[in-house]
PDB file of C-alpha atoms in Angstrom:
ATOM      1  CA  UNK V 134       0.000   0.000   0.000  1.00 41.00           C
ATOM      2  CA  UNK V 135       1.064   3.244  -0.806  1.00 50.00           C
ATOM      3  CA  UNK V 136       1.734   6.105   1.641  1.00 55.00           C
ATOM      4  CA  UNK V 137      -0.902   8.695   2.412  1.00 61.00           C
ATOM      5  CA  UNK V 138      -0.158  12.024   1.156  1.00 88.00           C
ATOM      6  CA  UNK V 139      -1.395  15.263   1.933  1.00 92.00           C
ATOM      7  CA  UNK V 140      -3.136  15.609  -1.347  1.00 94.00           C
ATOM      8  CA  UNK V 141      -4.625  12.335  -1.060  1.00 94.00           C
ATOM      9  CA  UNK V 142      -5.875  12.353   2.447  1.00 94.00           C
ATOM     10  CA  UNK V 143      -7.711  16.117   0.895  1.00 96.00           C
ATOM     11  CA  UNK V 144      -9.150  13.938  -2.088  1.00 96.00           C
ATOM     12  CA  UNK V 145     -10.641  11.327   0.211  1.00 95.00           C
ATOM     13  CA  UNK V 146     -11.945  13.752   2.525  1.00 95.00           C
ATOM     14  CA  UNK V 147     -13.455  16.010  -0.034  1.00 96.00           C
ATOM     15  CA  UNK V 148     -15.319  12.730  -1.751  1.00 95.00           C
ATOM     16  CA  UNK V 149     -16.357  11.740   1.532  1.00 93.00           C
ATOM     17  CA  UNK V 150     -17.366  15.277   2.750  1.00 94.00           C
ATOM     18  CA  UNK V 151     -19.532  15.628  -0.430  1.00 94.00           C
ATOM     19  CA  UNK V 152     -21.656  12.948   0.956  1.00 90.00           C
ATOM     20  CA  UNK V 153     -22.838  12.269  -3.257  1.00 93.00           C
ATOM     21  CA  UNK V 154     -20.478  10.975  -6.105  1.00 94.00           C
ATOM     22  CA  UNK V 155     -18.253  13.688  -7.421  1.00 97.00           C
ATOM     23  CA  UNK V 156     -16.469  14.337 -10.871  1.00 96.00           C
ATOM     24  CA  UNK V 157     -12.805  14.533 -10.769  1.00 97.00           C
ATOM     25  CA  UNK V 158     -12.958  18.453 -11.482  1.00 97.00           C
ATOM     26  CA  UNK V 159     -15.174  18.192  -8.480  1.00 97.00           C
ATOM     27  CA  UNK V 160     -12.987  16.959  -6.327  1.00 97.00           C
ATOM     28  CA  UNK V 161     -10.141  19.146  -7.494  1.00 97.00           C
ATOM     29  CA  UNK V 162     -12.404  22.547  -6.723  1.00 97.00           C
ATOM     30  CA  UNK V 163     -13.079  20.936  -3.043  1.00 96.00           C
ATOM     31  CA  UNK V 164      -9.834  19.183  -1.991  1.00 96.00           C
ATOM     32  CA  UNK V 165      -8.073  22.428  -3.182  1.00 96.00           C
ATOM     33  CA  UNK V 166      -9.680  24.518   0.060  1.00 95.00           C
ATOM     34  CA  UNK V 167      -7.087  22.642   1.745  1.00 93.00           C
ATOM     35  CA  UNK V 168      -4.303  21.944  -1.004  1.00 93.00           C
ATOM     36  CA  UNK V 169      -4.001  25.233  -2.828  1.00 92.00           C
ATOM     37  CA  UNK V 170      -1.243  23.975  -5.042  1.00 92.00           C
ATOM     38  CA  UNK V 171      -3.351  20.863  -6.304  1.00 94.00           C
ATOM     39  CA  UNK V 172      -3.648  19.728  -9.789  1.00 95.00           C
ATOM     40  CA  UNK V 173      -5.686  17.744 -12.010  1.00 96.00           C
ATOM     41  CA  UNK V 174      -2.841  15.266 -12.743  1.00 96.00           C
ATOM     42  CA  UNK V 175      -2.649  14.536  -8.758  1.00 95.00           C
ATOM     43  CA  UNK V 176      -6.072  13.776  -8.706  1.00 97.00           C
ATOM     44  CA  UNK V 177      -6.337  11.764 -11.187  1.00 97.00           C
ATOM     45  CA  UNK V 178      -3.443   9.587 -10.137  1.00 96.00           C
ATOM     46  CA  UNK V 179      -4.938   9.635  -6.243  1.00 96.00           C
ATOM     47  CA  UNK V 180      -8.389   8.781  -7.371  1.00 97.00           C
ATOM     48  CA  UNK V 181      -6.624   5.722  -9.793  1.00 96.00           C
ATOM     49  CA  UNK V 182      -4.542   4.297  -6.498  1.00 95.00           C
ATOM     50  CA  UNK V 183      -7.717   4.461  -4.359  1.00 95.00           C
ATOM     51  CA  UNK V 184      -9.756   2.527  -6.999  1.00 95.00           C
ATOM     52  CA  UNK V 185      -7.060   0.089  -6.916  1.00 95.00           C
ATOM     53  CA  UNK V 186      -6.983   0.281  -2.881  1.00 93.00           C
ATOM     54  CA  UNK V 187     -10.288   0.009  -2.762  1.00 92.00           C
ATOM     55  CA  UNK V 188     -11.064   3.029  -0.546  1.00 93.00           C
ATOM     56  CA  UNK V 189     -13.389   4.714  -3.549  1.00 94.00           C
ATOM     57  CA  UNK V 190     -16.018   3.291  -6.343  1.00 92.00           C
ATOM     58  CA  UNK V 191     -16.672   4.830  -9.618  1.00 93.00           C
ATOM     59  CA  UNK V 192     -20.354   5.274 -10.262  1.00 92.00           C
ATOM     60  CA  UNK V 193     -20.900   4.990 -13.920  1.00 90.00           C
ATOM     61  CA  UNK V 194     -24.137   6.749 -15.951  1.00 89.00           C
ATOM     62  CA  UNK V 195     -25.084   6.148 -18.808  1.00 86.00           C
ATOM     63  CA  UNK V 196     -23.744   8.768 -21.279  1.00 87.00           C
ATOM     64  CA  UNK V 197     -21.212  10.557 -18.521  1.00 89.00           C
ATOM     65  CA  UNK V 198     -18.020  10.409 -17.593  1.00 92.00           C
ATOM     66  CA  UNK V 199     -17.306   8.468 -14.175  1.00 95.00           C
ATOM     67  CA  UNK V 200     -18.076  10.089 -11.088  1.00 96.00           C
ATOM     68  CA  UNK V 201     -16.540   8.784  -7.889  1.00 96.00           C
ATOM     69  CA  UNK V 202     -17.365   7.837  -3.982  1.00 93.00           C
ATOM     70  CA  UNK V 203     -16.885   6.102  -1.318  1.00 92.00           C
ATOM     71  CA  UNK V 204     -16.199   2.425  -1.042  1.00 88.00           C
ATOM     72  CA  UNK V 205     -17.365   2.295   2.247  1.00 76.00           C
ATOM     73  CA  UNK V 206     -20.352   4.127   1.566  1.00 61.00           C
ATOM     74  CA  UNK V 207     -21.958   5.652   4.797  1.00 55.00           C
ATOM     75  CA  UNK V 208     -25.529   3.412   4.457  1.00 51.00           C
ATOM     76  CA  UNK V 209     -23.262   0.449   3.450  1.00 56.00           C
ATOM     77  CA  UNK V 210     -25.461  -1.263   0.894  1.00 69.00           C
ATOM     78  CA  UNK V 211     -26.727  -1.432  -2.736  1.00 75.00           C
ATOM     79  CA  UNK V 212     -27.891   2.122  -3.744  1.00 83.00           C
ATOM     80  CA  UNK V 213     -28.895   4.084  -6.547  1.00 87.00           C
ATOM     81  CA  UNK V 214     -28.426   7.833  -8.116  1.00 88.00           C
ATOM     82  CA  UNK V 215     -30.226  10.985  -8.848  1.00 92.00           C
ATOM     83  CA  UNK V 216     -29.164  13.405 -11.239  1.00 92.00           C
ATOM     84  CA  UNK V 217     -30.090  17.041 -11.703  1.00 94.00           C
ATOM     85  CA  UNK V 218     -30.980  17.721 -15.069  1.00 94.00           C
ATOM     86  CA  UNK V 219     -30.570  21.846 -14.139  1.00 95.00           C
ATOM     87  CA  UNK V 220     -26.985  21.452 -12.597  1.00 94.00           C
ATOM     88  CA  UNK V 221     -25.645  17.521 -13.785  1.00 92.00           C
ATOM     89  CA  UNK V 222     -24.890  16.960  -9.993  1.00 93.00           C
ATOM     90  CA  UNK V 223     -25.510  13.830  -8.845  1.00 92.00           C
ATOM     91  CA  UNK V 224     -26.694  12.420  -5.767  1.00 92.00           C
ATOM     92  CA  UNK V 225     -27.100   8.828  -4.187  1.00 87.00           C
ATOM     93  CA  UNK V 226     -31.069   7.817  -3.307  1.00 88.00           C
ATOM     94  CA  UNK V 227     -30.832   5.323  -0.517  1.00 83.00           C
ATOM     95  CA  UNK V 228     -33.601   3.144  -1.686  1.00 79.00           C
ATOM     96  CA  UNK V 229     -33.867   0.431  -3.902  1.00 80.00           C
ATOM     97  CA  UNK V 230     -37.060  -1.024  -6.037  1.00 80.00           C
ATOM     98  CA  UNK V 231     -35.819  -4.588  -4.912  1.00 78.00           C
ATOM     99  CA  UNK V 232     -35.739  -7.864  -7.011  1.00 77.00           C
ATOM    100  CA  UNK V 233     -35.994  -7.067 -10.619  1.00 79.00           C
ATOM    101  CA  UNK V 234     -36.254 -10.042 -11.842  1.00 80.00           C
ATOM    102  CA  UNK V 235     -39.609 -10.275 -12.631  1.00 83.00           C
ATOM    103  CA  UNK V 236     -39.097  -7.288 -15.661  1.00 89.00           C
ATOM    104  CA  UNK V 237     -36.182  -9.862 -17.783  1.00 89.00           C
ATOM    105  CA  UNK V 238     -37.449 -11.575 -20.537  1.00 93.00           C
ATOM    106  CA  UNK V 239     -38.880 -15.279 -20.045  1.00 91.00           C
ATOM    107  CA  UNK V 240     -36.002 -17.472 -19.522  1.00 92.00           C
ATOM    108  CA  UNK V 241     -32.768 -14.557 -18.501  1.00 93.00           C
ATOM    109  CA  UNK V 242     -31.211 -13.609 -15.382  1.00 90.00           C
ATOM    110  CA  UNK V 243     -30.523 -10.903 -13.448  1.00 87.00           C
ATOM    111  CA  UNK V 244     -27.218 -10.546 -11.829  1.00 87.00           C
ATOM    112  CA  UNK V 245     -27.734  -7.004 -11.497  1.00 82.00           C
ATOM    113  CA  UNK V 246     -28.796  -3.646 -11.366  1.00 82.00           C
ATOM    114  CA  UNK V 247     -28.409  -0.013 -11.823  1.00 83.00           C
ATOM    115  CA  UNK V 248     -31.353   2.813 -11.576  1.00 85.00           C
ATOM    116  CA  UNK V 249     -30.593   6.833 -12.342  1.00 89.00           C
ATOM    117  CA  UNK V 250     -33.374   9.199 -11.632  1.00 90.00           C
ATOM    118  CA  UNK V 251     -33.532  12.621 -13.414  1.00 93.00           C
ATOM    119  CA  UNK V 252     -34.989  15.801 -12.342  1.00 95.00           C
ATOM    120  CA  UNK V 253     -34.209  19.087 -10.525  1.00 96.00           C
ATOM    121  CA  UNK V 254     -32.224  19.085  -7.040  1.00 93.00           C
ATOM    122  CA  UNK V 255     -33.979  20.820  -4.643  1.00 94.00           C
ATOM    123  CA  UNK V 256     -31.455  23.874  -5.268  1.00 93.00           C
ATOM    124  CA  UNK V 257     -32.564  24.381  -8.524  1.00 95.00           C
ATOM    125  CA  UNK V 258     -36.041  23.662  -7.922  1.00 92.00           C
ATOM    126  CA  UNK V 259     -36.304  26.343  -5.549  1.00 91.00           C
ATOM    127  CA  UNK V 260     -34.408  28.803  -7.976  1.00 88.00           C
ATOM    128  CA  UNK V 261     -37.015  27.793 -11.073  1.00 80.00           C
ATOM    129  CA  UNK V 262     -39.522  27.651  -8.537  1.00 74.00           C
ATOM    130  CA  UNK V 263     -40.274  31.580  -8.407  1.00 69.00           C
ATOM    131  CA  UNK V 264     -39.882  31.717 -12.333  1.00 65.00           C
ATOM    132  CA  UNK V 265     -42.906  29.083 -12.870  1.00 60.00           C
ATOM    133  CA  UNK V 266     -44.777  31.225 -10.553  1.00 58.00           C
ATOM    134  CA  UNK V 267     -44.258  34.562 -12.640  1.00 57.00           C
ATOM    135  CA  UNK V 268     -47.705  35.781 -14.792  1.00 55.00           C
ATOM    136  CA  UNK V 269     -46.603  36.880 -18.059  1.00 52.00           C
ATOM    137  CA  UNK V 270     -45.879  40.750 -18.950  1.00 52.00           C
ATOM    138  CA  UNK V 271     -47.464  42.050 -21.851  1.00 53.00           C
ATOM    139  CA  UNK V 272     -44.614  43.553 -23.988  1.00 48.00           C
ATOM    140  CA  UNK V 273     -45.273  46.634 -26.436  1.00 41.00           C
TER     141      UNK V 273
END
């Protein structure tokens, strides 16, 4: 095992901190409030040796580049995503449908899952909330 770094231990803390998967240019804007110096290259590299440590996960959606968490993720079990159509962020939703099983075809198995739902965070809900509320203005 490698040793912990300074930049690392700021990586970790800032996926961890973020309590939702984060993109690597996420993680650089976060771990940064405590590594000024930090670079995209370092991240990259820390976020590759915890993969292979297995202190984070990459959550993969469809169409998007990976996104990254926690290994140990604070509920500990199976979970699923949420991401903002407004802002792209994406969060984890601590539920799960269950057995799918019953949706394959006749005759297939399920080994697995994966569920993404899409809407508007409640931060950008409440900022297009007071636009949907506006009465058009007549313009001359």
């Amino acid at each position: 095992m490698e040793r912990s770094t300074r930049q690392r231990t700021a990586i970790l803390a800032a996926i961890a901190d973020a309590q939702r998967p984060l993109t690597p240019q996420e993680v650089l804007e976060s771990a940064r409030e405590t590594v000024q110096g930090l670079g995209m290259a370092t991240v990259y590299r820390n976020i590759k040796a915890l993969l292979e440590d297995g202190s984070l996960q990459a959550v993969q959606l469809p169409g998007e580049s990976p996104r990254y968490e926690p290994a140990e993720h604070e509920h500990g079990h199976h979970h699923h995503h949420f991401q903002c159509t407004v802002c792209s962020r994406v969060f984890d939703v601590h539920d799960c449908p269950g057995d799918l099983a019953g949706m394959a075809p006749k005759g297939f198995t399920v080994e697995r899952h994966e569920l993404t739902l899409y809407g508007q965070c409640a931060d950008c809900a409440k900022v297009a909330a007071p636009k949907a509320g506006r009465k058009p203005t007549a313009s001359a």
